[in-house]
Coordinates of C-alpha atoms in Angstrom, one line a residue:
X28 CA -39.2 76.6 158.1
X29 CA -36.9 73.7 159.4
X30 CA -37.6 72.4 162.9
X31 CA -34.6 70.7 164.5
X32 CA -35.1 68.5 167.7
X33 CA -32.6 69.6 170.1
X34 CA -32.5 66.8 172.4
X35 CA -32.1 64.7 169.7
X36 CA -29.4 66.9 167.8
X37 CA -27.5 67.1 171.5
X38 CA -27.6 63.5 171.9
X39 CA -26.5 63.0 168.4
X40 CA -23.7 65.5 169.1
X41 CA -22.7 63.5 172.3
X42 CA -22.5 60.2 170.3
X43 CA -20.4 62.1 167.5
X44 CA -18.0 63.4 169.9
X45 CA -17.7 59.9 172.0
X46 CA -17.0 58.3 168.4
X47 CA -14.4 61.3 168.1
X48 CA -12.5 60.5 171.5
X49 CA -12.6 56.7 170.4
X50 CA -10.8 57.7 167.4
X51 CA -8.2 60.1 168.7
X52 CA -7.4 57.9 172.0
X53 CA -7.1 54.5 169.3
X54 CA -4.8 56.5 167.2
X55 CA -2.4 57.5 169.9
X56 CA 0.8 55.6 170.0
X57 CA 4.2 55.9 171.9
X58 CA 5.4 57.1 168.5
X59 CA 3.4 60.1 169.2
X60 CA 2.6 62.3 172.3
X61 CA 0.5 60.2 174.0
X62 CA 0.0 63.0 176.9
X63 CA -1.0 65.5 174.5
X64 CA -2.9 63.4 172.1
X65 CA -5.1 61.7 175.2
X66 CA -5.7 65.7 175.9
X67 CA -7.6 65.9 172.7
X68 CA -9.3 62.5 173.3
X69 CA -10.4 63.6 176.8
X70 CA -11.7 67.0 175.7
X71 CA -14.0 65.3 173.2
X72 CA -15.1 62.5 175.7
X73 CA -15.8 64.9 177.9
X74 CA -18.3 66.9 175.8
X75 CA -19.9 64.1 174.7
X76 CA -20.6 62.7 178.5
X77 CA -21.4 66.3 179.9
X78 CA -24.4 66.7 176.7
X79 CA -25.6 63.1 177.7
X80 CA -25.7 64.0 181.3
X81 CA -27.5 67.3 180.5
X82 CA -30.0 65.4 178.1
X83 CA -30.7 63.1 180.4
X84 CA -31.4 65.5 183.8
X85 CA -34.6 64.1 183.8
X86 CA -33.4 60.6 184.5
X87 CA -30.1 61.8 186.7
X88 CA -30.3 63.9 189.6
X89 CA -31.0 67.6 188.7
X90 CA -27.8 69.1 190.0
X91 CA -25.5 66.0 188.7
X92 CA -27.3 66.4 185.6
X93 CA -26.8 70.4 184.9
X94 CA -24.0 71.6 187.0
X95 CA -22.1 68.1 186.5
X96 CA -22.9 68.1 182.9
X97 CA -22.0 71.7 182.2
X98 CA -18.9 71.0 184.2
X99 CA -17.7 68.5 182.2
X100 CA -18.4 70.9 179.2
X101 CA -15.9 73.1 180.3
X102 CA -13.4 70.4 181.3
X103 CA -13.7 69.6 177.6
X104 CA -12.8 73.0 176.7
X105 CA -10.0 73.0 178.6
X106 CA -8.5 69.9 178.1
X107 CA -8.7 71.0 174.4
X108 CA -6.7 74.4 175.3
X109 CA -4.2 72.2 177.1
X110 CA -4.1 69.6 174.2
X111 CA -3.2 72.2 171.4
X112 CA -0.4 74.2 174.1
X113 CA 1.2 70.6 174.4
X114 CA 1.4 70.2 170.5
X115 CA 1.5 73.5 169.1
X116 CA 3.4 75.8 171.4
X117 CA 4.5 75.3 174.6
X118 CA 2.6 74.3 177.8
X119 CA 3.3 77.1 180.8
X120 CA 2.6 75.8 184.0
X121 CA 0.8 79.1 184.7
X122 CA -2.0 77.9 182.7
X123 CA -2.9 75.7 185.4
X124 CA -3.9 78.3 187.4
X125 CA -5.9 79.9 184.9
X126 CA -7.7 76.2 184.4
X127 CA -8.5 76.8 188.5
X128 CA -9.6 80.0 187.7
X129 CA -11.6 79.4 185.2
X130 CA -13.4 76.3 186.8
X131 CA -14.1 78.4 190.1
X132 CA -16.1 80.9 188.2
X133 CA -17.7 78.2 186.8
X134 CA -19.2 76.7 189.8
X135 CA -19.4 79.7 191.1
X136 CA -21.6 81.1 188.4
X137 CA -23.5 77.5 188.2
X138 CA -24.2 77.3 191.7
X139 CA -25.6 80.6 191.9
X140 CA -28.1 80.4 189.0
X141 CA -29.1 77.0 190.3
X142 CA -29.4 77.0 193.9
X143 CA -30.0 80.9 194.5
X144 CA -31.7 81.9 191.5
X145 CA -32.9 79.2 189.0
X146 CA -32.1 81.0 185.8
X147 CA -31.5 78.2 182.7
X148 CA -30.9 81.5 180.3
X149 CA -27.9 82.7 182.9
X150 CA -26.4 79.2 183.1
X151 CA -25.9 78.8 179.2
X152 CA -24.7 82.6 179.2
X153 CA -22.2 81.1 182.0
X154 CA -21.0 78.4 180.5
X155 CA -20.7 79.8 177.0
X156 CA -19.1 83.1 177.9
X157 CA -16.2 81.1 180.1
X158 CA -15.3 78.9 176.6
X159 CA -15.2 81.8 174.3
X160 CA -11.4 83.0 175.7
X161 CA -10.3 79.4 175.8
X162 CA -11.4 78.7 172.2
X163 CA -10.4 81.9 171.1
X164 CA -6.3 81.5 172.3
X165 CA -6.9 77.8 171.0
X166 CA -7.0 79.4 167.7
X167 CA -4.6 82.0 168.4
X168 CA -2.4 79.3 169.1
X169 CA -2.6 77.2 166.4
X170 CA -2.7 80.6 163.9
X171 CA 1.1 80.9 165.2
X172 CA 2.3 77.6 164.8
X173 CA 1.1 77.6 161.2
X174 CA 3.0 80.8 160.5
X175 CA 6.0 78.6 160.8
X176 CA 4.8 74.9 160.1
X177 CA 2.6 74.6 156.6
X178 CA -0.1 72.2 157.6
X179 CA -4.1 71.2 155.9
X180 CA -4.5 69.9 159.5
X181 CA -3.3 72.5 161.7
X182 CA -5.1 75.1 159.8
X183 CA -8.5 72.7 160.1
X184 CA -8.4 72.9 163.7
X185 CA -7.8 76.5 163.6
X186 CA -10.8 77.3 161.6
X187 CA -12.9 74.8 164.4
X188 CA -11.6 76.8 167.5
X189 CA -12.2 80.0 165.8
X190 CA -16.0 79.0 164.7
X191 CA -16.5 77.4 167.9
X192 CA -15.7 80.6 169.7
X193 CA -18.2 82.5 167.1
X194 CA -20.6 80.6 167.9
X195 CA -20.5 80.6 171.4
X196 CA -20.7 84.8 171.3
X197 CA -24.6 84.5 169.6
X198 CA -25.5 81.9 172.0
X199 CA -24.4 83.6 175.0
X200 CA -25.9 86.9 174.2
X201 CA -29.4 84.9 172.8
X202 CA -29.7 83.3 176.1
X203 CA -29.0 86.6 178.0
X204 CA -31.7 88.5 176.1
X205 CA -34.7 85.8 175.2
X206 CA -37.4 86.2 177.1
X207 CA -38.5 83.6 179.7
X208 CA -36.9 80.8 181.1
X209 CA -35.9 78.0 178.8
X210 CA -37.0 75.3 180.4
X211 CA -38.1 72.4 177.9
X212 CA -35.3 71.6 175.4
X213 CA -37.2 69.5 173.3
X214 CA -39.5 72.5 172.5
X215 CA -36.5 74.8 171.1
X216 CA -35.8 75.3 167.6
X217 CA -33.4 76.8 165.5
X218 CA -29.8 78.1 166.7
X219 CA -29.9 76.2 169.8
X220 CA -30.1 72.7 168.0
X221 CA -27.6 74.1 164.9
X222 CA -25.2 74.5 167.8
X223 CA -25.1 71.3 169.0
X224 CA -24.9 69.7 166.0
X225 CA -22.0 72.0 164.8
X226 CA -20.6 71.3 168.2
X227 CA -20.7 67.0 167.7
X228 CA -19.2 68.0 164.0
X229 CA -16.5 70.2 165.5
X230 CA -15.0 67.3 167.6
X231 CA -15.2 65.2 164.6
X232 CA -13.6 68.0 162.7
X233 CA -10.8 68.1 165.4
X234 CA -10.2 64.4 165.2
X235 CA -9.8 64.4 161.4
X236 CA -7.5 67.7 161.6
X237 CA -5.4 65.6 164.2
X238 CA -5.3 62.8 161.9
X239 CA -4.5 65.0 158.7
X240 CA -1.8 66.9 160.9
X241 CA -0.5 63.9 161.8
X242 CA -0.4 62.4 158.2
X243 CA 1.3 65.7 156.9
X244 CA 3.9 65.2 159.6
X245 CA 4.6 61.7 158.4
X246 CA 4.6 62.8 155.1
X247 CA 7.1 65.0 156.0
X248 CA 9.1 62.8 157.6
X249 CA 9.4 60.3 155.2
X250 CA 10.2 63.1 152.3
X251 CA 13.0 64.1 154.7
X252 CA 14.3 60.6 155.2
X253 CA 13.8 60.0 151.5
X254 CA 15.4 63.1 150.8
X255 CA 18.3 62.3 153.5
X256 CA 18.9 58.7 151.7
X257 CA 18.7 60.4 148.0
X258 CA 21.6 62.5 149.3
X259 CA 23.5 59.7 151.2
X260 CA 23.1 57.3 147.8
X261 CA 24.5 60.4 146.0
X262 CA 27.0 61.1 148.2
X263 CA 28.0 57.4 148.3
X264 CA 27.7 57.0 144.1
X265 CA 30.0 60.5 144.6
X266 CA 32.5 58.9 146.9
X267 CA 32.6 55.3 144.6
X268 CA 33.2 57.5 141.5
X269 CA 35.7 59.5 143.1
X270 CA 37.4 56.4 144.7
X271 CA 37.1 54.7 140.9
X272 CA 38.9 57.6 139.6
X273 CA 41.7 57.4 141.9
X274 CA 42.2 53.7 141.7
X275 CA 42.5 54.5 137.9
X276 CA 44.8 57.2 138.2
X277 CA 46.9 54.9 140.6
X278 CA 46.8 52.3 138.2
X279 CA 47.8 54.6 135.5
X280 CA 50.3 56.1 137.1
X281 CA 52.1 52.6 137.5
X282 CA 54.8 52.4 134.7
X283 CA 53.8 48.5 134.9
X284 CA 50.6 47.3 132.6
X285 CA 48.0 46.1 135.3
X286 CA 44.5 43.9 134.1
X287 CA 42.3 41.9 136.3
X288 CA 39.8 39.3 134.1
X289 CA 37.9 36.5 134.9
X290 CA 39.2 32.8 134.3
X291 CA 37.4 32.4 130.9
X292 CA 39.8 35.8 130.0
X293 CA 37.1 38.2 130.0
X294 CA 39.0 41.7 130.9
X295 CA 37.3 43.6 133.8
X296 CA 40.1 46.2 134.1
X297 CA 43.1 47.6 132.4
X298 CA 45.4 50.5 133.3
X299 CA 46.5 52.7 130.2
X300 CA 50.0 51.1 129.9
X301 CA 48.4 47.5 128.8
X302 CA 45.8 49.3 126.8
X303 CA 48.6 51.2 124.7
X304 CA 50.6 47.5 124.5
X305 CA 47.5 46.6 122.2
X306 CA 46.8 49.7 120.6
X307 CA 43.7 51.0 121.7
X308 CA 41.8 52.6 124.5
X309 CA 41.3 50.9 127.8
X310 CA 37.6 51.4 128.0
X311 CA 37.7 49.2 124.9
X312 CA 39.4 46.3 126.1
X313 CA 36.9 45.9 129.0
X314 CA 34.7 43.3 128.4
X315 CA 36.6 41.5 125.8
X316 CA 38.5 38.2 126.0
X317 CA 42.2 38.4 126.8
X318 CA 43.3 35.4 125.1
X319 CA 42.0 36.9 121.8
X320 CA 44.7 39.4 122.0
X321 CA 47.5 36.5 122.0
X322 CA 48.4 34.2 119.3
X323 CA 46.7 30.6 119.6
X324 CA 49.6 29.0 121.0
X325 CA 50.3 32.0 123.4
X326 CA 47.0 32.4 124.5
X327 CA 46.8 28.7 125.3
X328 CA 50.1 28.7 127.5
X329 CA 48.7 31.7 129.2
X330 CA 45.5 30.5 130.2
X331 CA 46.9 27.1 131.8
X332 CA 49.3 29.2 133.6
X333 CA 46.3 31.3 134.8
X334 CA 44.3 28.4 135.8
X335 CA 47.3 26.8 137.6
X336 CA 47.6 29.9 139.4
X337 CA 43.7 29.8 140.3
X338 CA 43.7 26.5 141.4
X339 CA 46.8 26.5 143.6
X340 CA 46.6 30.0 145.1
X341 CA 50.3 30.4 144.4
X342 CA 51.3 33.6 142.4
X343 CA 52.9 32.8 139.2
X344 CA 56.2 34.5 137.5
X345 CA 56.6 34.6 133.9
X346 CA 59.7 35.9 131.7
X347 CA 58.2 36.9 128.3
X348 CA 60.5 37.5 125.3
X349 CA 58.7 38.8 122.3
X350 CA 60.7 39.7 119.2
X351 CA 63.4 42.5 120.7
X352 CA 61.1 43.0 123.9
X353 CA 60.9 41.5 127.3
X354 CA 58.5 41.1 129.8
X355 CA 58.5 40.6 133.7
X356 CA 54.9 39.1 134.5
X357 CA 53.2 37.6 137.4
X358 CA 50.2 36.3 138.1
X359 CA 47.9 36.6 141.3
X360 CA 45.1 35.3 142.6
X361 CA 42.0 37.7 143.5
X362 CA 39.8 36.4 146.2
X363 CA 35.8 37.4 146.0
X364 CA 33.6 38.7 148.4
X365 CA 33.1 35.2 149.7
X366 CA 37.0 34.4 149.9
X367 CA 37.6 32.0 147.3
X368 CA 40.0 33.2 144.7
X369 CA 37.7 33.7 141.3
X370 CA 39.6 36.2 139.5
X371 CA 43.1 37.1 138.1
X372 CA 45.5 40.2 138.6
X373 CA 48.1 40.6 135.9
X374 CA 51.0 42.8 136.6
X375 CA 53.4 43.4 133.6
X376 CA 56.9 45.3 133.7
X377 CA 58.5 46.2 130.4
X378 CA 62.2 45.1 131.3
X379 CA 63.7 45.4 127.8
X380 CA 66.1 48.2 128.6
X381 CA 67.1 46.3 131.9
X382 CA 68.1 43.2 129.9
X383 CA 69.6 44.9 127.1
X384 CA 71.7 47.3 129.6
X385 CA 72.6 44.1 131.7
X386 CA 73.8 42.6 128.3
X387 CA 75.9 45.2 128.2
X388 CA 77.2 45.7 132.0
X389 CA 77.9 41.8 131.1
X390 CA 79.7 42.2 127.9
X391 CA 81.9 45.4 129.7
X392 CA 82.6 42.9 132.6
X393 CA 83.9 40.4 130.3
X394 CA 86.4 42.5 128.8
X395 CA 87.4 44.2 131.4
X396 CA 88.5 40.9 133.4
X397 CA 89.7 40.0 129.8
X398 CA 91.8 43.4 130.2
X399 CA 92.5 42.9 134.0
X400 CA 94.0 39.3 133.1
X401 CA 96.5 40.4 130.4
X402 CA 97.6 43.8 132.1
X403 CA 98.6 41.1 135.1
X404 CA 100.2 38.5 132.9
X405 CA 101.5 41.8 131.0
X406 CA 103.0 43.1 134.6
X407 CA 104.1 39.7 135.6
X408 CA 106.2 38.7 132.6
X409 CA 107.7 42.3 131.9
X410 CA 108.5 42.5 136.0
X411 CA 109.9 38.6 135.5
X412 CA 112.0 39.8 132.3
X413 CA 113.3 43.2 133.7
X414 CA 115.0 41.4 136.3
X415 CA 117.6 39.8 134.1
X416 CA 119.0 42.9 132.6
X417 CA 119.2 44.6 136.1
X418 CA 121.5 41.4 137.0
X419 CA 123.6 42.1 134.1
X420 CA 123.9 45.7 134.8
X421 CA 124.9 44.7 138.3
X422 CA 127.6 42.1 137.4
X423 CA 129.1 44.2 135.2
X424 CA 129.2 47.3 136.9
X425 CA 130.7 44.8 139.9
X426 CA 133.4 43.4 137.1
X427 CA 134.1 46.9 136.1
X428 CA 135.1 48.4 139.6
X429 CA 137.4 45.3 140.6
X430 CA 139.1 45.5 137.1
X431 CA 139.7 48.9 136.6
X432 CA 139.2 50.3 140.5
X433 CA 142.4 51.3 141.1
X434 CA 142.3 53.1 137.6
X435 CA 139.5 55.2 138.6
X436 CA 139.3 58.7 140.3
X437 CA 136.8 59.7 143.6
X438 CA 134.5 60.4 140.7
X439 CA 134.4 57.3 138.3
X440 CA 133.8 55.3 141.7
X441 CA 130.6 57.7 142.9
X442 CA 129.5 57.1 139.4
X443 CA 129.8 53.1 139.8
X444 CA 128.1 53.4 143.3
X445 CA 125.3 55.7 141.7
X446 CA 124.7 53.2 138.7
X447 CA 124.5 49.9 141.1
X448 CA 122.0 51.6 143.8
X449 CA 119.7 52.6 140.8
X450 CA 119.7 49.2 139.5
X451 CA 119.5 47.8 143.1
X452 CA 115.9 50.2 143.4
X453 CA 114.9 49.1 140.0
X454 CA 115.2 45.6 141.2
X455 CA 113.0 46.8 144.2
X456 CA 110.7 47.9 142.1
X457 CA 110.1 45.3 139.7
X458 CA 110.0 42.7 143.0
X459 CA 107.3 44.8 144.1
X460 CA 105.5 44.9 140.6
X461 CA 105.7 40.9 140.9
X462 CA 104.3 40.7 144.2
X463 CA 101.6 43.0 143.4
X464 CA 100.9 41.2 139.9
X465 CA 100.5 37.6 142.2
X466 CA 98.0 39.0 144.8
X467 CA 95.4 37.7 142.3
X468 CA 97.2 35.4 140.2
X469 CA 99.1 33.5 142.9
X470 CA 97.1 34.1 146.4
X471 CA 96.3 31.3 148.4
X472 CA 92.6 30.6 148.9
X473 CA 90.2 32.5 150.9
X474 CA 89.3 30.6 154.0
X475 CA 87.9 31.1 157.4
X476 CA 91.0 32.5 159.5
X477 CA 91.2 33.5 163.0
X478 CA 93.4 37.1 162.5
X479 CA 95.3 37.1 165.7
X480 CA 98.0 34.8 164.1
X481 CA 98.6 36.9 161.3
X482 CA 99.2 40.0 163.5
X483 CA 101.3 38.3 165.4
X484 CA 103.5 36.6 162.8
X485 CA 103.2 40.3 161.3
X486 CA 105.0 41.7 164.5
X487 CA 107.4 39.0 164.8
X488 CA 108.8 40.0 160.8
X489 CA 108.7 43.3 162.5
X490 CA 110.6 42.5 166.2
X491 CA 113.9 44.4 165.1
X492 CA 112.8 47.4 163.9
X493 CA 109.9 47.6 166.3
X494 CA 113.1 47.1 169.2
X495 CA 115.1 49.7 167.3
X496 CA 112.4 52.5 167.3
X497 CA 111.3 51.8 171.1
X498 CA 107.8 51.6 169.7
X499 CA 105.1 50.6 171.6
X500 CA 101.9 48.8 170.3
X501 CA 98.9 47.3 171.8
X502 CA 96.0 45.3 170.6
X503 CA 92.5 45.6 171.8
X504 CA 91.1 42.3 173.4
X505 CA 88.0 42.5 171.1
X506 CA 89.9 41.2 168.4
X507 CA 91.4 38.3 169.7
X508 CA 88.4 35.8 169.4
X509 CA 87.9 37.4 165.8
X510 CA 87.5 34.9 162.7
X511 CA 87.3 36.4 159.2
X512 CA 87.3 35.0 155.5
X513 CA 90.9 35.9 154.5
X514 CA 94.2 34.4 152.8
X515 CA 95.9 33.9 155.9
X516 CA 99.5 35.0 153.9
X517 CA 98.1 38.2 152.5
X518 CA 96.2 39.0 155.5
X519 CA 99.7 38.9 157.5
X520 CA 101.4 41.0 155.2
X521 CA 98.4 43.4 155.2
X522 CA 99.2 44.2 158.8
X523 CA 102.9 44.0 158.2
X524 CA 102.9 46.7 155.6
X525 CA 100.3 49.2 157.8
X526 CA 102.5 48.4 161.1
X527 CA 105.7 49.2 159.1
X528 CA 104.7 52.3 157.7
X529 CA 103.3 53.6 161.0
X530 CA 107.2 52.7 162.3
X531 CA 108.5 54.3 158.9
X532 CA 106.7 57.7 159.6
X533 CA 107.2 58.1 163.2
X534 CA 108.1 61.6 164.5
X535 CA 111.7 62.6 165.1
X536 CA 111.5 63.3 168.5
X537 CA 109.0 60.4 170.1
X538 CA 109.0 57.2 170.3
X539 CA 106.1 55.2 168.2
X540 CA 102.9 54.4 169.7
X541 CA 100.6 52.0 167.7
X542 CA 97.3 50.9 168.3
X543 CA 95.4 47.9 167.0
X544 CA 91.5 47.8 166.9
X545 CA 88.6 46.6 165.5
X546 CA 85.1 45.9 166.0
X547 CA 82.3 43.6 164.3
X548 CA 79.8 45.9 161.9
X549 CA 77.5 44.3 159.7
X550 CA 78.4 41.2 158.8
X551 CA 82.2 42.4 158.7
X552 CA 85.2 43.0 161.1
X553 CA 86.2 46.4 161.2
X554 CA 90.0 46.6 161.9
X555 CA 92.0 50.2 162.6
X556 CA 95.7 50.8 162.7
X557 CA 96.5 54.1 164.4
X558 CA 99.7 55.8 165.7
X559 CA 100.8 59.1 166.5
X560 CA 103.2 59.5 163.7
X561 CA 103.6 62.6 161.3
X562 CA 100.4 62.1 159.7
X563 CA 98.7 62.6 156.6
X564 CA 97.5 65.9 154.7
X565 CA 93.5 65.3 153.6
X566 CA 94.0 66.2 150.2
X567 CA 96.2 63.1 150.1
X568 CA 93.9 60.1 151.6
X569 CA 93.2 58.8 147.9
X570 CA 96.2 59.5 146.2
X571 CA 98.3 57.2 149.2
X572 CA 96.8 54.4 147.8
X573 CA 98.2 54.5 144.3
X574 CA 101.1 52.6 142.5
X575 CA 104.5 54.7 143.3
X576 CA 102.7 57.3 145.0
X577 CA 105.6 58.5 147.2
X578 CA 104.6 61.8 149.6
X579 CA 108.4 62.2 150.7
X580 CA 111.6 62.3 148.9
X581 CA 113.7 58.6 148.9
X582 CA 116.4 60.5 151.0
X583 CA 114.0 61.1 153.9
X584 CA 112.2 58.0 153.8
X585 CA 113.1 54.8 151.8
X586 CA 110.8 52.8 150.1
X587 CA 109.4 51.9 146.5
X588 CA 105.6 53.8 147.3
X589 CA 104.0 50.7 146.2
X590 CA 103.2 49.3 149.9
X591 CA 100.1 50.7 150.1
X592 CA 98.9 49.8 146.7
X593 CA 99.6 46.1 147.8
X594 CA 97.3 46.8 150.9
X595 CA 94.5 48.2 149.0
X596 CA 94.8 45.4 146.2
X597 CA 94.7 42.4 149.1
X598 CA 91.6 44.2 150.5
X599 CA 89.7 44.5 146.9
X600 CA 90.5 40.7 146.6
X601 CA 88.7 40.1 149.7
X602 CA 85.9 42.2 149.1
X603 CA 86.3 44.7 151.7
X604 CA 87.6 48.4 151.5
X605 CA 90.5 50.5 153.0
X606 CA 90.7 54.3 154.1
X607 CA 92.4 56.5 155.9
X608 CA 91.7 59.4 158.9
X609 CA 94.8 61.6 159.4
X610 CA 95.6 65.1 161.4
X611 CA 99.1 66.2 160.2
X612 CA 101.1 66.3 162.9
X613 CA 98.9 64.3 165.1
X614 CA 99.3 60.9 163.4
X615 CA 97.3 58.4 161.0
X616 CA 94.8 55.6 161.4
X617 CA 94.1 53.0 159.0
X618 CA 91.2 51.3 158.6
X619 CA 89.8 48.4 156.9
X620 CA 87.1 45.4 156.5
X621 CA 86.9 42.0 156.1
X622 CA 84.0 39.7 155.7
X623 CA 83.4 37.9 158.9
X624 CA 83.6 34.1 159.3
X625 CA 81.8 31.9 162.2
X626 CA 84.1 30.6 164.9
X627 CA 84.7 26.9 165.1
X628 CA 81.9 25.3 166.7
X629 CA 79.4 28.0 166.2

């Protein structure tokens, strides 16, 4: 049978335990729980020191070697429990009271069986029995942890604690039932020596289990980190893909053809509109040379224009005419990551329809201007020529009345009066038509002018009518310094016609009250002439500005019905607009706009 030297095995166990303590404390770092790892290191170191003290009981004082050595062995067990609670569970402060109780039980038992009754068997039983529940609870704590977290290192620690508790049971029982005192360690064979060998190995396995558990944790942490990084990269890739799809959707939603290319012509991106012009898919164009898509002469001119934009950093605008198509091309420099322009972007819009429409509009405008000129010429000639027969009719009517008036009865003279009145009214209509045609043809130049002299001249011309009607006319102070772009004669006539209308269409039972006002508005002066006259129904607001449009009978209000048409023609020549606001029975306000002109000295 193999005989084991207990002293040698105990000393070897102590050295192994101290080595395990050094390994554990060396591996501990701030990134781990130094306190909990330190407790494991303390457990192995205390066991090693305690066993060395026991082995050297012949060298050391007996009480220090026996009671002190086993005290360190007990500290080793409790430190192992405290470290396990900290790492695998939650350290309960009530454990401190339990630890104190266990140490008191140890000191009481060991003191008794050393001082009162020197019994080595009983002392071995005490130190073994007190550590059995400690190691067993350590195994339970780790087992509960492993139910939640898979760890090979934790399983190794659980097994070590369980085996240690299992070995202490027969050791304590054997110590109690061995006949005779155990006094000579070197002569003991069998289980006692094997126990020390297992204890040293146990502390080494605790160190290995901690390192394995830490490696498992590190592997899990790195695996989680890799998983998170992978998810982040996948998310970034997905976001990048979504952004690329969004950008392409935006580009394809544009009616313009868009492309991005390098100075050598290599296409980096194109939208569908651009690809359609060349009769292929956008993916087929990417990577090809832009210059290969044009005839050599066109390609060379486009290349020079693009390089000029890249060198100068100034966008270029090119109108391109190919066959019956027209394109408006804009070339822009695009900066790279270093801020230096190293790419070019082109936005090309098909303006064929716009060019054709503008050409048609220009043709229509020319035709309309020619037609208007012909109509004005016709109106002028016709009006001028019509006056001659009217003068002849009036002359012969007067001659007829002088020669044969005494021979005509009352009806005959009345008929001659009707004819003469008709000729006069016809002559007035012709004169008004001549005035209307002369607004464009015979007007004075439009120049900067003050408004008040024209207003005052209009009031002077209407002086007798104003006096006869007892009219009250006021002018807002704000318009006194106003200057406009206008024909002074026509502006005077504009005010005269509008003020004259207010005097004409007064209420029979009240004197006219006329207010002349104005205000600057967006580059124009907006003037107004308001009265307290008979007013105009809203359905006639547009009609009153037509030629020969009368709202009342000639017997009630005289005139040819062309005065407001003249006002509208004058306003149109000055690039303004005219309109009326009115409430029947309360009065009317005519508004019109004229372009502003700077006052002298501004």
